[in-house]
Amino acid sequence: MKNLADILELDGPAGPPTERMLQILTEACRLFATRGFDGVSVRDIAQECGISKATLYHHFPDKDAILRPLVMGITRSLHQRVLRAIPAEAEPAEKLRAFMVESARFFEEYRWAFIVSSTVFWTDPQARQRRQRIEWRDRHEALLRIILEEGVQRGAFRIEDIGMAGRLVLGALNWMPKWYDPKGPLPASAIAEQFYDVLLAGVGARPDVITI
């Protein structure tokens, strides 16, 4: 997983996270993703980091304080990164490909963090934090709908329900971190390319093709 400093959103004027904070966040992220938030104790995180509980508490008062910057940072960073990857003047089909491939690359790089984020998206007790995450999620979904609508208007896509098509794309992408194997034969971007090809070509046989 890449350096979490690139995606974190930490509260307060303390500045960028220290190396110790990043170590705690990285190990906690992996543990939360593999065992579940409730299945991990502060002691577990401290042991994985090779530090005392007192040292961990010096940086984070509780598990929620560790989790919150991960969840917010993933939601915001995914949208911003995908937005930057989409060529402004490209055709709708190329924009859709860029949306899908860059999403897959992001998931591959921050797999554990995304799994944690998606698992606890709705459980943050701080209403303000939930609203902010929902706003970033809505921006991301709106970006995809704009691409699909542009494709319909230009005759590049044949879509009757933009919302349904968007959910199909996001559903395929958002589940990737849960089953994707980094040790497998294909990088996540190549899998997204295949998703894109299937989506544009469709799975129905052409009328003039005889299937057996």
mmCIF file of N, CA and C in Angstrom, residues 6-7 27 36 44-45 52 54 63 71 84 88 93 100 108 126-127 136 138 141-142 152 157-158 178 202 207:
data_model
loop_
_atom_site.group_PDB
_atom_site.id
_atom_site.type_symbol
_atom_site.label_atom_id
_atom_site.label_comp_id
_atom_site.label_asym_id
_atom_site.label_seq_id
_atom_site.Cartn_x
_atom_site.Cartn_y
_atom_site.Cartn_z
ATOM 1 N N ASP A 6 -0.453 10.543 1.553
ATOM 2 C CA ASP A 6 -1.004 11.139 0.339
ATOM 3 C C ASP A 6 -2.522 11.264 0.368
ATOM 4 N N ILE A 7 -3.179 10.498 1.236
ATOM 5 C CA ILE A 7 -4.644 10.495 1.213
ATOM 6 C C ILE A 7 -5.276 10.901 2.528
ATOM 7 N N GLU A 27 -0.648 0.132 9.968
ATOM 8 C CA GLU A 27 -0.896 -1.165 10.610
ATOM 9 C C GLU A 27 -2.354 -1.296 11.029
ATOM 10 N N GLY A 36 -11.830 -6.713 10.932
ATOM 11 C CA GLY A 36 -12.988 -5.919 11.297
ATOM 12 C C GLY A 36 -12.632 -4.942 12.401
ATOM 13 N N ASP A 44 -3.701 -4.623 20.104
ATOM 14 C CA ASP A 44 -3.311 -5.301 18.860
ATOM 15 C C ASP A 44 -2.517 -4.359 17.952
ATOM 16 N N ILE A 45 -3.018 -3.148 17.807
ATOM 17 C CA ILE A 45 -2.353 -2.179 16.933
ATOM 18 C C ILE A 45 -0.972 -1.836 17.477
ATOM 19 N N SER A 52 4.349 0.713 22.769
ATOM 20 C CA SER A 52 3.467 0.550 23.918
ATOM 21 C C SER A 52 2.114 1.207 23.646
ATOM 22 N N ALA A 54 0.763 3.264 25.604
ATOM 23 C CA ALA A 54 0.923 4.672 25.991
ATOM 24 C C ALA A 54 1.446 5.503 24.824
ATOM 25 N N LYS A 63 -9.537 4.300 19.001
ATOM 26 C CA LYS A 63 -9.561 3.689 17.670
ATOM 27 C C LYS A 63 -10.296 4.566 16.660
ATOM 28 N N VAL A 71 -10.958 7.075 6.566
ATOM 29 C CA VAL A 71 -12.235 7.030 5.853
ATOM 30 C C VAL A 71 -12.460 8.310 5.066
ATOM 31 N N ARG A 84 -8.687 14.158 -11.959
ATOM 32 C CA ARG A 84 -7.465 14.633 -12.620
ATOM 33 C C ARG A 84 -7.072 13.736 -13.790
ATOM 34 N N ALA A 88 -9.990 16.356 -20.346
ATOM 35 C CA ALA A 88 -11.138 17.243 -20.490
ATOM 36 C C ALA A 88 -11.719 17.229 -21.886
ATOM 37 N N ALA A 93 -16.325 7.954 -24.405
ATOM 38 C CA ALA A 93 -15.853 6.588 -24.168
ATOM 39 C C ALA A 93 -14.471 6.588 -23.528
ATOM 40 N N MET A 100 -12.676 4.405 -15.048
ATOM 41 C CA MET A 100 -12.631 3.035 -14.554
ATOM 42 C C MET A 100 -11.204 2.588 -14.251
ATOM 43 N N GLU A 108 -6.004 -0.511 -6.006
ATOM 44 C CA GLU A 108 -4.854 -1.394 -5.871
ATOM 45 C C GLU A 108 -3.825 -0.795 -4.917
ATOM 46 N N GLN A 126 -19.938 11.021 14.291
ATOM 47 C CA GLN A 126 -19.903 12.464 14.082
ATOM 48 C C GLN A 126 -20.653 12.811 12.791
ATOM 49 N N ALA A 127 -21.813 13.443 12.946
ATOM 50 C CA ALA A 127 -22.684 13.730 11.801
ATOM 51 C C ALA A 127 -21.982 14.593 10.758
ATOM 52 N N TRP A 136 -18.532 14.061 -0.813
ATOM 53 C CA TRP A 136 -17.487 13.610 -1.737
ATOM 54 C C TRP A 136 -17.962 12.424 -2.552
ATOM 55 N N ASP A 138 -21.032 11.803 -3.404
ATOM 56 C CA ASP A 138 -21.996 12.297 -4.382
ATOM 57 C C ASP A 138 -21.303 13.003 -5.549
ATOM 58 N N GLU A 141 -20.012 10.180 -7.846
ATOM 59 C CA GLU A 141 -21.083 9.566 -8.622
ATOM 60 C C GLU A 141 -21.600 10.522 -9.686
ATOM 61 N N ALA A 142 -21.663 11.818 -9.358
ATOM 62 C CA ALA A 142 -22.120 12.816 -10.328
ATOM 63 C C ALA A 142 -21.149 12.914 -11.501
ATOM 64 N N VAL A 152 -24.416 9.579 -24.087
ATOM 65 C CA VAL A 152 -25.752 9.394 -24.672
ATOM 66 C C VAL A 152 -26.072 10.528 -25.637
ATOM 67 N N PHE A 157 -23.081 6.166 -26.361
ATOM 68 C CA PHE A 157 -23.643 5.150 -25.469
ATOM 69 C C PHE A 157 -25.135 4.997 -25.741
ATOM 70 N N ARG A 158 -25.617 3.773 -25.604
ATOM 71 C CA ARG A 158 -27.051 3.512 -25.676
ATOM 72 C C ARG A 158 -27.509 3.107 -24.281
ATOM 73 N N LYS A 178 -12.088 -6.168 -2.650
ATOM 74 C CA LYS A 178 -12.413 -7.305 -1.792
ATOM 75 C C LYS A 178 -11.975 -8.639 -2.395
ATOM 76 N N GLY A 202 -21.004 -5.088 -24.704
ATOM 77 C CA GLY A 202 -22.179 -5.847 -24.313
ATOM 78 C C GLY A 202 -21.882 -7.334 -24.332
ATOM 79 N N PRO A 207 -27.047 -10.688 -33.850
ATOM 80 C CA PRO A 207 -28.052 -11.519 -34.513
ATOM 81 C C PRO A 207 -27.495 -12.406 -35.615
#
